[in-house]
Short mmCIF file of C-alpha atoms and ligand atoms in Angstrom, two decimals:
data_model
loop_
_atom_site.label_atom_id
_atom_site.label_comp_id
_atom_site.label_asym_id
_atom_site.label_seq_id
_atom_site.Cartn_x
_atom_site.Cartn_y
_atom_site.Cartn_z
CA UNK Y 228 0.00 0.00 0.00
CA UNK Y 229 1.58 3.24 -1.18
CA UNK Y 230 0.79 5.65 1.64
CA UNK Y 231 3.48 7.87 3.14
CA UNK Y 232 1.63 10.06 5.63
CA UNK Y 233 -1.80 10.19 7.24
CA UNK Y 234 -2.97 13.41 8.86
CA UNK Y 235 -5.58 12.81 11.57
CA UNK Y 236 -7.45 15.98 12.50
CA UNK Y 237 -8.72 14.58 15.83
CA UNK Y 238 -9.12 11.43 17.89
CA UNK Y 239 -12.75 10.49 17.12
CA UNK Y 240 -13.06 6.93 15.83
CA UNK Y 241 -14.55 7.98 12.48
CA UNK Y 242 -11.28 9.86 11.80
CA UNK Y 243 -8.58 8.06 13.79
CA UNK Y 244 -10.09 4.59 13.68
CA UNK Y 245 -8.45 3.00 10.64
CA UNK Y 246 -5.17 4.92 10.77
CA UNK Y 247 -3.41 2.18 12.77
CA UNK Y 248 -4.56 -0.51 10.34
CA UNK Y 249 -3.46 1.58 7.34
CA UNK Y 250 -0.12 2.14 9.05
CA UNK Y 251 0.26 -1.60 9.62
CA UNK Y 252 -0.30 -2.17 5.89
CA UNK Y 253 1.92 0.62 4.59
CA UNK Y 254 4.41 1.65 7.27
CA UNK Y 255 3.22 5.24 6.86
CA UNK Y 256 3.49 7.97 9.45
CA UNK Y 257 0.34 8.99 11.31
CA UNK Y 258 0.35 12.65 12.31
CA UNK Y 259 -1.65 14.13 15.17
CA UNK Y 260 -1.28 16.85 17.75
CA UNK Y 261 0.07 15.67 21.05
CA UNK Y 262 -3.17 16.80 22.75
CA UNK Y 263 -5.35 14.85 20.33
CA UNK Y 264 -3.26 11.74 20.91
CA UNK Y 265 -3.62 12.18 24.69
CA UNK Y 266 -7.39 12.18 24.19
CA UNK Y 267 -7.20 8.99 22.11
CA UNK Y 268 -5.35 7.40 25.04
CA UNK Y 269 -7.99 8.68 27.48
CA UNK Y 270 -10.68 6.99 25.41
CA UNK Y 271 -8.95 3.78 24.30
CA UNK Y 272 -5.87 3.29 26.42
CA UNK Y 273 -2.28 3.40 25.31
CA UNK Y 274 -2.65 1.17 22.27
CA UNK Y 275 0.47 -0.40 20.91
CA UNK Y 276 2.96 2.40 21.55
CA UNK Y 277 6.46 1.01 21.17
CA UNK Y 278 5.35 -2.56 21.86
CA UNK Y 279 3.70 -3.06 18.48
CA UNK Y 280 3.47 -6.72 17.64
CA UNK Y 281 4.84 -7.75 21.00
CA UNK Y 282 1.81 -9.25 22.65
CA UNK Y 283 0.35 -5.78 22.79
CA UNK Y 284 -2.92 -6.86 21.25
CA UNK Y 285 -4.22 -8.05 24.58
CA UNK Y 286 -3.32 -4.73 26.15
CA UNK Y 287 -4.60 -2.46 23.43
CA UNK Y 288 -7.52 -0.32 24.48
CA UNK Y 289 -7.59 -1.48 28.08
CA UNK Y 290 -6.31 0.55 31.04
CA UNK Y 291 -7.61 4.08 30.63
CA UNK Y 292 -10.48 3.14 28.37
CA UNK Y 293 -11.81 0.77 30.99
CA UNK Y 294 -11.84 3.77 33.29
CA UNK Y 295 -13.74 6.10 31.00
CA UNK Y 296 -16.17 3.36 29.96
CA UNK Y 297 -17.12 2.98 33.61
CA UNK Y 298 -16.73 6.60 34.70
CA UNK Y 299 -19.02 8.09 32.05
CA UNK Y 300 -22.23 6.12 32.86
CA UNK Y 301 -21.76 6.85 36.58
CA UNK Y 302 -21.23 10.51 35.75
CA UNK Y 303 -24.42 10.56 33.67
CA UNK Y 304 -26.36 8.86 36.50
CA UNK Y 305 -25.14 11.58 38.90
CA UNK Y 306 -26.63 14.04 36.42
CA UNK Y 307 -30.00 12.30 36.53
CA UNK Y 308 -29.83 9.84 33.67
CA UNK Y 309 -32.26 6.94 34.04
CA UNK Y 310 -31.13 3.29 34.05
CA UNK Y 311 -32.98 2.77 30.81
CA UNK Y 312 -30.27 4.83 29.08
CA UNK Y 313 -27.25 4.54 31.36
CA UNK Y 314 -27.27 0.73 31.20
CA UNK Y 315 -26.40 0.86 27.53
CA UNK Y 316 -23.65 3.47 27.74
CA UNK Y 317 -20.81 1.20 28.87
CA UNK Y 318 -21.40 -1.39 26.16
CA UNK Y 319 -21.78 1.40 23.64
CA UNK Y 320 -18.40 2.87 24.61
CA UNK Y 321 -16.73 -0.54 24.55
CA UNK Y 322 -18.03 -1.12 21.05
CA UNK Y 323 -15.60 1.52 19.80
CA UNK Y 324 -12.49 -0.31 20.96
CA UNK Y 325 -12.51 -2.75 18.05
CA UNK Y 326 -12.97 0.18 15.66
CA UNK Y 327 -9.71 1.88 16.68
CA UNK Y 328 -7.45 -1.15 16.90
CA UNK Y 329 -4.72 -1.63 16.03
CA UNK Y 330 -3.88 1.84 17.27
CA UNK Y 331 -1.16 3.72 15.36
CA UNK Y 332 2.29 4.79 16.44
CA UNK Y 333 1.75 8.55 16.26
CA UNK Y 334 4.09 11.32 15.10
CA UNK Y 335 3.38 14.72 16.65
CA UNK Y 336 3.11 17.86 14.57
CA UNK Y 337 5.59 20.61 15.26
CA UNK Y 338 2.80 23.14 15.75
CA UNK Y 339 5.15 26.11 15.39
CA UNK Y 340 6.06 25.10 11.83
CA UNK Y 341 3.95 24.86 8.68
CA UNK Y 342 3.17 21.27 7.67
CA UNK Y 343 4.22 20.29 4.13
CA UNK Y 344 1.55 18.39 2.27
CA UNK Y 345 0.75 18.08 -1.43
CA UNK Y 346 3.49 20.53 -2.40
CA UNK Y 347 2.06 23.20 -0.13
CA UNK Y 348 2.89 24.53 3.28
CA UNK Y 349 -0.11 24.46 5.59
CA UNK Y 350 -0.51 26.52 8.73
CA UNK Y 351 -1.73 24.40 11.65
CA UNK Y 352 -4.62 25.85 13.67
CA UNK Y 353 -5.31 24.00 16.88
CA UNK Y 354 -8.75 24.35 18.42
CA UNK Y 355 -10.84 22.32 20.86
CA UNK Y 356 -14.41 21.89 22.02
CA UNK Y 357 -15.45 19.30 19.46
CA UNK Y 358 -12.26 17.40 20.26
CA UNK Y 359 -9.22 18.53 22.25
CA UNK Y 360 -6.18 19.23 20.09
CA UNK Y 361 -8.21 19.25 16.87
CA UNK Y 362 -6.06 20.47 13.99
CA UNK Y 363 -7.25 22.45 10.98
CA UNK Y 364 -4.87 23.12 8.10
CA UNK Y 365 -4.90 26.46 6.30
CA UNK Y 366 -3.17 27.44 3.08
CA UNK Y 367 -3.03 31.22 3.01
CA UNK Y 368 -2.12 31.73 -0.68
CA UNK Y 369 -5.19 29.87 -1.91
CA UNK Y 370 -7.46 30.39 1.10
CA UNK Y 371 -8.09 26.65 1.42
CA UNK Y 372 -9.06 25.44 4.87
CA UNK Y 373 -9.16 21.77 5.82
CA UNK Y 374 -11.29 22.11 8.92
CA UNK Y 375 -12.05 18.52 9.97
CA UNK Y 376 -15.02 18.56 12.33
CA UNK Y 377 -14.23 21.98 13.81
CA UNK Y 378 -16.66 23.59 11.35
CA UNK Y 379 -19.21 21.49 9.48
CA UNK Y 380 -21.79 22.54 6.90
CA UNK Y 381 -25.45 21.87 7.78
CA UNK Y 382 -24.77 19.95 11.00
CA UNK Y 383 -23.52 21.48 14.24
CA UNK Y 384 -20.33 19.75 15.46
CA UNK Y 385 -20.99 17.94 18.73
CA UNK Y 386 -19.52 19.63 21.82
CA UNK Y 387 -19.21 17.17 24.68
CA UNK Y 388 -18.40 17.53 28.35
CA UNK Y 389 -16.40 14.44 29.29
CA UNK Y 390 -15.07 13.79 32.81
CA UNK Y 391 -11.26 13.94 32.81
CA UNK Y 392 -11.16 16.07 29.67
CA UNK Y 393 -11.69 19.78 28.96
CA UNK Y 394 -13.99 21.09 31.76
CA UNK Y 395 -15.26 23.97 29.57
CA UNK Y 396 -15.61 22.49 26.10
CA UNK Y 397 -18.21 24.97 24.84
CA UNK Y 398 -16.10 27.97 25.82
CA UNK Y 399 -13.16 26.32 24.06
CA UNK Y 400 -15.29 25.54 21.00
CA UNK Y 401 -16.59 29.11 20.71
CA UNK Y 402 -13.04 30.49 21.05
CA UNK Y 403 -11.90 28.11 18.32
CA UNK Y 404 -14.75 29.18 16.02
CA UNK Y 405 -13.80 32.83 16.45
CA UNK Y 406 -10.18 32.05 15.67
CA UNK Y 407 -11.00 29.95 12.61
CA UNK Y 408 -13.47 32.58 11.41
CA UNK Y 409 -10.73 35.22 11.40
CA UNK Y 410 -8.98 33.59 8.41
CA UNK Y 411 -9.98 34.53 4.86
CA UNK Y 412 -11.21 31.24 3.41
CA UNK Y 413 -12.09 30.61 -0.23
CA UNK Y 414 -13.14 26.99 0.22
CA UNK Y 415 -13.46 24.80 3.31
CA UNK Y 416 -13.00 21.03 3.36
CA UNK Y 417 -14.89 19.54 6.30
CA UNK Y 418 -14.64 16.11 7.87
CA UNK Y 419 -18.22 15.33 6.88
CA UNK Y 420 -20.29 16.26 3.83
CA UNK Y 421 -19.24 18.45 0.91
CA UNK Y 422 -16.61 21.18 0.55
CA UNK Y 423 -18.24 24.56 1.03
CA UNK Y 424 -17.76 28.29 0.48
CA UNK Y 425 -19.08 30.92 2.90
CA UNK Y 426 -16.87 29.72 5.75
CA UNK Y 427 -17.14 32.91 7.82
CA UNK Y 428 -20.93 32.88 7.47
CA UNK Y 429 -21.04 29.26 8.64
CA UNK Y 430 -18.83 30.06 11.62
CA UNK Y 431 -21.11 32.95 12.58
CA UNK Y 432 -24.24 30.85 12.35
CA UNK Y 433 -22.65 28.18 14.59
CA UNK Y 434 -21.74 30.87 17.12
CA UNK Y 435 -25.34 32.16 17.03
CA UNK Y 436 -26.75 28.62 17.31
CA UNK Y 437 -24.88 28.02 20.56
CA UNK Y 438 -25.94 31.35 22.05
CA UNK Y 439 -29.56 30.47 21.27
CA UNK Y 440 -29.13 27.01 22.78
CA UNK Y 441 -27.62 28.57 25.91
CA UNK Y 442 -30.61 30.92 26.23
CA UNK Y 443 -33.04 28.02 25.76
CA UNK Y 444 -31.31 25.92 28.42
CA UNK Y 445 -31.20 28.86 30.86
CA UNK Y 446 -34.89 29.58 30.30
CA UNK Y 447 -35.78 25.99 31.24
CA UNK Y 448 -34.36 26.60 34.71
CA UNK Y 449 -36.41 29.70 35.53
CA UNK Y 450 -39.26 27.61 36.99
CA UNK Y 451 -36.94 25.56 39.23
CA UNK Y 452 -33.80 23.41 39.30
CA UNK Y 453 -33.43 20.51 36.90
CA UNK Y 454 -30.92 17.73 36.42
CA UNK Y 455 -28.71 17.74 33.37
CA UNK Y 456 -30.66 14.75 32.10
CA UNK Y 457 -33.98 16.55 32.52
CA UNK Y 458 -32.65 19.48 30.50
CA UNK Y 459 -31.32 17.04 27.91
CA UNK Y 460 -34.70 15.34 27.63
CA UNK Y 461 -36.44 18.63 26.96
CA UNK Y 462 -33.83 19.84 24.47
CA UNK Y 463 -33.22 16.63 22.55
CA UNK Y 464 -35.70 13.89 23.43
CA UNK Y 465 -37.69 14.04 20.22
CA UNK Y 466 -34.52 13.52 18.18
CA UNK Y 467 -32.87 10.83 20.32
CA UNK Y 468 -33.61 7.19 19.59
CA UNK Y 469 -30.28 5.38 20.13
CA UNK Y 470 -27.76 5.14 22.99
CA UNK Y 471 -25.19 6.73 20.68
CA UNK Y 472 -27.44 9.76 20.14
CA UNK Y 473 -28.27 9.96 23.84
CA UNK Y 474 -24.62 9.98 24.82
CA UNK Y 475 -23.95 12.92 22.49
CA UNK Y 476 -27.13 14.72 23.52
CA UNK Y 477 -26.32 14.32 27.23
CA UNK Y 478 -22.68 15.38 26.84
CA UNK Y 479 -23.71 18.36 24.73
CA UNK Y 480 -26.33 19.44 27.28
CA UNK Y 481 -23.76 19.24 30.08
CA UNK Y 482 -21.33 21.29 27.99
CA UNK Y 483 -23.96 24.02 27.66
CA UNK Y 484 -24.82 23.91 31.35
CA UNK Y 485 -21.11 24.16 32.23
CA UNK Y 486 -20.84 27.23 30.03
CA UNK Y 487 -23.93 28.78 31.65
CA UNK Y 488 -22.34 28.13 35.05
CA UNK Y 489 -19.08 29.70 33.91
CA UNK Y 490 -21.05 32.78 32.82
CA UNK Y 491 -22.73 32.78 36.25
CA UNK Y 492 -26.20 32.45 34.74
CA UNK Y 493 -26.62 29.03 36.35
CA UNK Y 494 -25.28 27.28 39.43
CA UNK Y 495 -24.67 23.58 39.88
CA UNK Y 496 -25.94 22.18 43.18
CA UNK Y 497 -24.85 18.88 44.66
CA UNK Y 498 -27.62 16.95 46.41
CA UNK Y 499 -27.77 13.45 47.91
CA UNK Y 500 -29.27 12.24 44.65
CA UNK Y 501 -26.73 13.89 42.39
CA UNK Y 502 -26.35 17.22 40.67
CA UNK Y 503 -28.97 19.81 39.79
CA UNK Y 504 -28.72 23.04 37.86
CA UNK Y 505 -30.56 26.16 38.98
CA UNK Y 506 -30.92 29.68 37.63
CA UNK Y 507 -28.28 31.79 39.38
CA UNK Y 508 -30.85 34.30 40.78
CA UNK Y 509 -33.04 31.79 42.61
CA UNK Y 510 -30.58 28.99 43.41
CA UNK Y 511 -30.70 29.64 47.15
CA UNK Y 512 -34.50 29.71 47.38
CA UNK Y 513 -35.15 26.55 45.45
CA UNK Y 514 -32.98 24.10 47.33
CA UNK Y 515 -32.73 23.28 51.01
ZN1 ZN F 833 -15.34 14.42 15.37
ZN1 ZN F 834 -16.31 13.13 12.44
#
């Protein structure tokens, strides 16, 4: 297989998943940011590392991933998720392990230097929120932007709060959007769907979408405190039918609530039964 380099924008299995297998077939380099690779290890363990082919198969995807596969459903339960949904989360998470193995030996970008690819030098733009350490590649002379999942046409990139990862993913995502939107872009190449023009417009509509979603979530709390799961049910229930969708809906809701808390519009209260969110003005009156 004649492949020399693979550039992985971020750690999600639909992007990173086959890179290790392709590397095993071709001997190619797999490039990521160091932060994105750390997130892959958080999700799926250390993979093969330097022990490739040395009995590492049994170890691949264990250790850390076992932790997150167990931590996340407990975390969701603390935020009010019902057994009906939380029971499926662990198996759902474990189902990804086979999709990312064998894991690649990763080369880290030198983020201070342009990356040479296809006869061009690409500026690396690192943002987070959708995925920590996500890299977009920008070619200034032509205005081409390879933006991975940082900016997508038509669909809003998922922004997930994950225990042990970025505690303010929505803030990070919005900062990243503003940074990406500051580049003059002639054509954007996203990780899903078709290349698109109007990059700045798309960035602005994603920024507006999240502000609206924040207002909607805050408004739900004006009549009393709610769990993260209760907010999630109101925001997303009609569109959620699978465990996969519920995991993203729940993580996205918690990301919005964390941002509302950071902006001091909402407070998170710990009770014997788990966490509740309350409007900042009436938090004291509603509980206790
Ligand atoms: Zn992604
Ligand atoms: Zn993706």
